[in-house]
JSON list of C-alpha atoms and ligand atoms in Angstrom, two decimals:
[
{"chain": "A", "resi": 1, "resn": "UNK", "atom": "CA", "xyz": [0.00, 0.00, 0.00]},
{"chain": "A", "resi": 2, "resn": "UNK", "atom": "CA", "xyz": [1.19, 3.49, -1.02]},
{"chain": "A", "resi": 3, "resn": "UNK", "atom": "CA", "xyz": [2.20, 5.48, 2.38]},
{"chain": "A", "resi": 4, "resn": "UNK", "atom": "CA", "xyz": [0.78, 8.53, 1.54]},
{"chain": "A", "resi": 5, "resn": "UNK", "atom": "CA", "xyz": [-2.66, 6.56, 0.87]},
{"chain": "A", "resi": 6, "resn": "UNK", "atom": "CA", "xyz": [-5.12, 7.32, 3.55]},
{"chain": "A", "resi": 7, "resn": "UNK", "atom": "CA", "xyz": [-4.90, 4.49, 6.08]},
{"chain": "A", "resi": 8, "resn": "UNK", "atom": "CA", "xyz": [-7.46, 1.81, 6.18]},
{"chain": "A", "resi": 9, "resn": "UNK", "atom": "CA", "xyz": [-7.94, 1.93, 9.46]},
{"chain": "A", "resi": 10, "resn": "UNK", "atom": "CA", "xyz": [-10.12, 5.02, 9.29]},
{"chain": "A", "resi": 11, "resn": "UNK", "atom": "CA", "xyz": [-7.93, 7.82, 11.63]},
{"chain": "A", "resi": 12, "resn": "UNK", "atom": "CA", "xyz": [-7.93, 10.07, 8.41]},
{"chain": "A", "resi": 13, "resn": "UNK", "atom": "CA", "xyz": [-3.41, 9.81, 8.13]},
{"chain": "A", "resi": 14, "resn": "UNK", "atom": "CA", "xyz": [-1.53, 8.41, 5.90]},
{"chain": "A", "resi": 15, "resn": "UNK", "atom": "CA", "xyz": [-0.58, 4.95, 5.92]},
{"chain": "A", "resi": 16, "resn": "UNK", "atom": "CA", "xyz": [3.08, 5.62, 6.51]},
{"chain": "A", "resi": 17, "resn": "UNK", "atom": "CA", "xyz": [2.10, 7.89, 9.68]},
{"chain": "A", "resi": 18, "resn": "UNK", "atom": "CA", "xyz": [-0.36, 5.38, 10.78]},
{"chain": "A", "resi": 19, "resn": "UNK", "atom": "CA", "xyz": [-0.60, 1.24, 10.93]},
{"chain": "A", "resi": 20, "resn": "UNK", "atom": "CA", "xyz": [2.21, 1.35, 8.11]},
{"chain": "A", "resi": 21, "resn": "UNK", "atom": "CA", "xyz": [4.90, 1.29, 10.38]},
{"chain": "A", "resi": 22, "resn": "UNK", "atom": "CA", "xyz": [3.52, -0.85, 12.68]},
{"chain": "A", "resi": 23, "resn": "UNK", "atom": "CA", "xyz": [3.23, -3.36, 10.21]},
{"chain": "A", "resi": 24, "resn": "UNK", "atom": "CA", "xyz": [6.84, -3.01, 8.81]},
{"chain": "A", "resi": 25, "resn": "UNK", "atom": "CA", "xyz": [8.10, -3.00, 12.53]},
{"chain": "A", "resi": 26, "resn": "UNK", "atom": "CA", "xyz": [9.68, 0.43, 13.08]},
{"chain": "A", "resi": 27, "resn": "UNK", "atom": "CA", "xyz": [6.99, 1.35, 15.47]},
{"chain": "A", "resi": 28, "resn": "UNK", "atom": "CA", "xyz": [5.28, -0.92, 18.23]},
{"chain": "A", "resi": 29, "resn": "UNK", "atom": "CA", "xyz": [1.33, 0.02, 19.41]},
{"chain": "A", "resi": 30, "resn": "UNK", "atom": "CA", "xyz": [1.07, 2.06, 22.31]},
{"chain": "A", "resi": 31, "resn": "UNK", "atom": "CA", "xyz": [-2.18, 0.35, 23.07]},
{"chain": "A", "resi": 32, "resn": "UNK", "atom": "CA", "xyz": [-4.87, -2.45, 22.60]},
{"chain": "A", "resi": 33, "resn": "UNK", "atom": "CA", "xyz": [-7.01, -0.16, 20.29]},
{"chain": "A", "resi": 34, "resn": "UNK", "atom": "CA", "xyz": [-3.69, 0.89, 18.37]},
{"chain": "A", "resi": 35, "resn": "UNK", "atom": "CA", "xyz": [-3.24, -2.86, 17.73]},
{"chain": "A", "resi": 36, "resn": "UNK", "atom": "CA", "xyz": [-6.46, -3.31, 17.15]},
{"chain": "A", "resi": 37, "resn": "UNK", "atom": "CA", "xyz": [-6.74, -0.47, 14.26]},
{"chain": "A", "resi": 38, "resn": "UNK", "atom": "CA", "xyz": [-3.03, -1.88, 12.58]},
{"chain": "A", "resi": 39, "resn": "UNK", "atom": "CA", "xyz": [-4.37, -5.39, 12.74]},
{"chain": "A", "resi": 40, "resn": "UNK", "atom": "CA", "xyz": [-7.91, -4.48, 10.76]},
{"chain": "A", "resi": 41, "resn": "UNK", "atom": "CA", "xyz": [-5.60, -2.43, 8.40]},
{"chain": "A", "resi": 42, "resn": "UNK", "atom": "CA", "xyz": [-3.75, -5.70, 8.03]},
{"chain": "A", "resi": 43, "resn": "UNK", "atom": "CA", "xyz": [-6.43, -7.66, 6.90]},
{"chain": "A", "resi": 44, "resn": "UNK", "atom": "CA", "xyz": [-7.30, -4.94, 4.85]},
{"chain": "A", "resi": 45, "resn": "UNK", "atom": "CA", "xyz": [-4.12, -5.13, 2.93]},
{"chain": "A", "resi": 46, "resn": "UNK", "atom": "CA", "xyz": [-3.60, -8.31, 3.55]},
{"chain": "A", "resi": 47, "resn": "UNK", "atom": "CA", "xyz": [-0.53, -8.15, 5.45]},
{"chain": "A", "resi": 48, "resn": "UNK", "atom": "CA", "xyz": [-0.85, -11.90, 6.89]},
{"chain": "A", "resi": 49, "resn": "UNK", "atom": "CA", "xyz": [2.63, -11.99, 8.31]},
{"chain": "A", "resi": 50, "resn": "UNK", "atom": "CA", "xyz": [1.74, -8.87, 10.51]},
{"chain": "A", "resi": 51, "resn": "UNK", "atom": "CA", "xyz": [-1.81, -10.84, 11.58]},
{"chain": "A", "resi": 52, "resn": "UNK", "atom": "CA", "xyz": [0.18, -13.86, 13.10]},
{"chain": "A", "resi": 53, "resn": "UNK", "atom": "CA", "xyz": [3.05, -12.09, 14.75]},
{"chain": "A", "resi": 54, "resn": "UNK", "atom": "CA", "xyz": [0.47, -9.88, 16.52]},
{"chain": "A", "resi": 55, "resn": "UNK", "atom": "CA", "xyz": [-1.15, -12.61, 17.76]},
{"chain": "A", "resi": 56, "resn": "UNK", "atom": "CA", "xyz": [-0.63, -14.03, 21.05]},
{"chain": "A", "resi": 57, "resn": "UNK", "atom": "CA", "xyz": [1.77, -17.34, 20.76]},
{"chain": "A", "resi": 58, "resn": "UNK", "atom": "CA", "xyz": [-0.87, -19.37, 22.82]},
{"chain": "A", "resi": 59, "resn": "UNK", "atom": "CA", "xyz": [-3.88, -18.75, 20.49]},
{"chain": "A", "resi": 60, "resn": "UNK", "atom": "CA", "xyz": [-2.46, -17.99, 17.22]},
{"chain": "A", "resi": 61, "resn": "UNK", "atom": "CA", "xyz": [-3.58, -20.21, 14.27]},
{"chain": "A", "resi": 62, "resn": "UNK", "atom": "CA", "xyz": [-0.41, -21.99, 12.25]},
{"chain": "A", "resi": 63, "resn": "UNK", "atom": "CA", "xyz": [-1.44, -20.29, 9.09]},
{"chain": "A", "resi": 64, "resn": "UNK", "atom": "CA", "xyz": [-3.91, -17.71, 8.11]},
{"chain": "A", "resi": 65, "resn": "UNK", "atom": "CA", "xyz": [-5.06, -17.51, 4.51]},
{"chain": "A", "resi": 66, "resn": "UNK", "atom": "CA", "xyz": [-7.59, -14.05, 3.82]},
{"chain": "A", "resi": 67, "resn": "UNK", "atom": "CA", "xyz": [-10.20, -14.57, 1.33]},
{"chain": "A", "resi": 68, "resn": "UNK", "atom": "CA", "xyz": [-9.50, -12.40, -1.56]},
{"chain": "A", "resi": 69, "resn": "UNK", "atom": "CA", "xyz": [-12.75, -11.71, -2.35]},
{"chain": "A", "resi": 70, "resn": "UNK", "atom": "CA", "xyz": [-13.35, -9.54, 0.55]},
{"chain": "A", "resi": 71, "resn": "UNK", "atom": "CA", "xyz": [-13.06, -6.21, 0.88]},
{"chain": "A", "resi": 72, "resn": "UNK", "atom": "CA", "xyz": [-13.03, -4.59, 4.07]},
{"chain": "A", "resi": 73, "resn": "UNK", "atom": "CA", "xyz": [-14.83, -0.98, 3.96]},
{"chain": "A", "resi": 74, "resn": "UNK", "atom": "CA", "xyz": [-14.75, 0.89, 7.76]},
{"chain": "A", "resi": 75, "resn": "UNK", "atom": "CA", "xyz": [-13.91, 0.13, 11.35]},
{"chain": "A", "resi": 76, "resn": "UNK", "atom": "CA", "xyz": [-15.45, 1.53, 14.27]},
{"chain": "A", "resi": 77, "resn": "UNK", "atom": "CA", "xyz": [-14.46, 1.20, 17.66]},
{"chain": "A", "resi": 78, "resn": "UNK", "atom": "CA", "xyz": [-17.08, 0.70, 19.40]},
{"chain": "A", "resi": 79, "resn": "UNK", "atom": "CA", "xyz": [-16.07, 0.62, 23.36]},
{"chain": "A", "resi": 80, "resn": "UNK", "atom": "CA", "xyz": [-12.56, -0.23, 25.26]},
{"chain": "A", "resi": 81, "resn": "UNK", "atom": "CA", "xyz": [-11.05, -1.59, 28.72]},
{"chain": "A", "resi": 82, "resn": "UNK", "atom": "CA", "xyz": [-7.82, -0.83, 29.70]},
{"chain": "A", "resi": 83, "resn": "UNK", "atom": "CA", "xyz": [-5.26, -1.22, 27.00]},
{"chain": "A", "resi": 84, "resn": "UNK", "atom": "CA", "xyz": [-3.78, 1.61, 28.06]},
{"chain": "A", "resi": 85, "resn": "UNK", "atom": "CA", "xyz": [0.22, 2.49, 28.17]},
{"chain": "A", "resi": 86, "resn": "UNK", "atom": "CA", "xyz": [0.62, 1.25, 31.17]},
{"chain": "A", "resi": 87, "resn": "UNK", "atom": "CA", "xyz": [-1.94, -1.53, 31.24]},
{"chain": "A", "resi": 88, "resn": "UNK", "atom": "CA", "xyz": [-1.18, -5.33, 30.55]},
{"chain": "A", "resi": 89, "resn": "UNK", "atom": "CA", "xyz": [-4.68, -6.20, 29.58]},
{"chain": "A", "resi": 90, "resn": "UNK", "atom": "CA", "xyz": [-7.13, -4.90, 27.51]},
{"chain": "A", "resi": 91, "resn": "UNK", "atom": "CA", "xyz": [-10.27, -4.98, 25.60]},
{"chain": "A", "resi": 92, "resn": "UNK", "atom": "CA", "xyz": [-11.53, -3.81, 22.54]},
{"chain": "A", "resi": 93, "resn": "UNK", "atom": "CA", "xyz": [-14.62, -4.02, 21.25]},
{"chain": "A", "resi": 94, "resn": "UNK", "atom": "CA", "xyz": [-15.73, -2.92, 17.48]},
{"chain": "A", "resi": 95, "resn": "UNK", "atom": "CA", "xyz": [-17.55, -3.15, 14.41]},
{"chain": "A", "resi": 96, "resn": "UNK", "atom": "CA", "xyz": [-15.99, -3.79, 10.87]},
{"chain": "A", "resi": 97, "resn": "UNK", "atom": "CA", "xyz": [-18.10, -3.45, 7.60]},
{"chain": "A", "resi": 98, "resn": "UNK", "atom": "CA", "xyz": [-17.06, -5.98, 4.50]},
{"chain": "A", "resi": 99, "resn": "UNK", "atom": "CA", "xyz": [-18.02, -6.64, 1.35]},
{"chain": "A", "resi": 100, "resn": "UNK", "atom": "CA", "xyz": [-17.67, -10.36, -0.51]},
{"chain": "A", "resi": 101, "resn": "UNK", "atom": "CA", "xyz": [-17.63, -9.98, -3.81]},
{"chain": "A", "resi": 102, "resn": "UNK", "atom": "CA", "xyz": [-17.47, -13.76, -4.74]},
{"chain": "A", "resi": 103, "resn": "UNK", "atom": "CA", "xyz": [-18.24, -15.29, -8.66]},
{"chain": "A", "resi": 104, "resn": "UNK", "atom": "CA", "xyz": [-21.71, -15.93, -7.32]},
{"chain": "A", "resi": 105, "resn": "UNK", "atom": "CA", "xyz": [-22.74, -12.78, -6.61]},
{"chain": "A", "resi": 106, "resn": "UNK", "atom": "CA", "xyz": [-22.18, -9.77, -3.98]},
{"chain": "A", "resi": 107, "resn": "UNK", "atom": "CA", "xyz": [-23.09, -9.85, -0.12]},
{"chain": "A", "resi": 108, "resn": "UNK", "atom": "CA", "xyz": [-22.43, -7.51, 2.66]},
{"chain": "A", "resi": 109, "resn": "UNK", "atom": "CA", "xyz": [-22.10, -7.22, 6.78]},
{"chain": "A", "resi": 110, "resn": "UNK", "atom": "CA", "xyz": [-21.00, -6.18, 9.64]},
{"chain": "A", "resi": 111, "resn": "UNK", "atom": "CA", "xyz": [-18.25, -8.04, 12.16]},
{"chain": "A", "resi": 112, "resn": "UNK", "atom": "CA", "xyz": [-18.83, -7.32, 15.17]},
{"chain": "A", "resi": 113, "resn": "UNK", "atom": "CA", "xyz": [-16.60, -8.51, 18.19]},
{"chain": "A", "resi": 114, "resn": "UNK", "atom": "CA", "xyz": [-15.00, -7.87, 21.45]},
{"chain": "A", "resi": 115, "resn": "UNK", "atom": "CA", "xyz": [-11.41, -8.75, 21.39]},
{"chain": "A", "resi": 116, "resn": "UNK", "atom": "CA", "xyz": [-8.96, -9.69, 24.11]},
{"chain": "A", "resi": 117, "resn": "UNK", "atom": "CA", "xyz": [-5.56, -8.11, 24.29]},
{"chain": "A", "resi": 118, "resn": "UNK", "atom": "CA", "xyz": [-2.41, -8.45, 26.47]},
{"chain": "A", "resi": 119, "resn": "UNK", "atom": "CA", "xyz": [0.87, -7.90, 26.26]},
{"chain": "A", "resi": 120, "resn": "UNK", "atom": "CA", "xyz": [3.79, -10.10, 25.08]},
{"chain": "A", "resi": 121, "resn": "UNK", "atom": "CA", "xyz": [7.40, -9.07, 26.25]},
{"chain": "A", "resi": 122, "resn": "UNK", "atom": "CA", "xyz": [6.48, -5.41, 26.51]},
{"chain": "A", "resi": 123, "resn": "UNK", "atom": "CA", "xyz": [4.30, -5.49, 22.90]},
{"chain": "A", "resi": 124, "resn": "UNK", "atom": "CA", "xyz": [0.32, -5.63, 22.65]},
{"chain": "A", "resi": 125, "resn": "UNK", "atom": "CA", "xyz": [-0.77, -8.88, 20.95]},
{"chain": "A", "resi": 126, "resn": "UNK", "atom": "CA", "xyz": [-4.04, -10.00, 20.26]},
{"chain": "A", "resi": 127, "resn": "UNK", "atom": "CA", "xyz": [-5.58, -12.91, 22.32]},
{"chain": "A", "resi": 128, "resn": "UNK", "atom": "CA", "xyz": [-8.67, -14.15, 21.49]},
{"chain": "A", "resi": 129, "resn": "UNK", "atom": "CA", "xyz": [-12.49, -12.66, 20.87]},
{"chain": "A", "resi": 130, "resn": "UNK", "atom": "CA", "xyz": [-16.00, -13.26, 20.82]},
{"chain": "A", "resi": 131, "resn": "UNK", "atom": "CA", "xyz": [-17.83, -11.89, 17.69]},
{"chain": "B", "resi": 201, "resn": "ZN", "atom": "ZN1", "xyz": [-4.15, 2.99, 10.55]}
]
């Protein structure tokens, strides 16, 4: 993705001042819903690498394959617990709109889940969540 391209994630920056260096590694999330925003950005350029090393080494999946055929349109953030900068836990709960455009036709919706986050070694990773 271009870095001057407005971020997925919805703040209004530019990818390279936003989730773009979080997912090339030169910055690290200051908190859950920071993680949270890079790793919806990272489905929505399908940065798969970035998905599993956010992920927390007890519930990541081996692999992760993203379905080409959808296309995620907005994130909200709905509500969040802790996650702070100097929390170890947090929560965030949002709302993500997509769009399948498959062979067989087009379909829409909204995912809507409450994530866990903690932190790994100092850096927020992704646990688990309940859509
Ligand atoms: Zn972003």
């Amino acid at each position: 993705m271009e870095l001057d391209a407005r971020c997925p994630c919805g703040t209004g920056l530019g990818y390279g001042d936003c989730c773009g260096p979080l997912h090339s590694a030169t910055a690290s999330a200051p908190t859950a819903e920071r993680l949270m925003r890079s790793r919806y950005s990272a489905f929505s350029v399908g940065d798969v690498f970035y998905l599993l090393r956010s992920w927390h080494p007890a519930t990541r999946s081996r692999s992760l394959e993203l379905d080409d055929d959808t296309r995620w349109l907005w994130l909200e953030i709905v509500r969040t617990e802790a996650g702070g900068e100097r929390d170890e836990e947090g929560v965030v709960e949002f709302r993500a709109k997509y769009r399948v455009d498959a062979p067989g036709g087009r379909s829409s919706g909204v995912q809507h889940e409450v994530s866990r986050f903690s932190r790994v070694d100092g850096a927020w990773v992704y646990v688990d969540g309940v859509a």
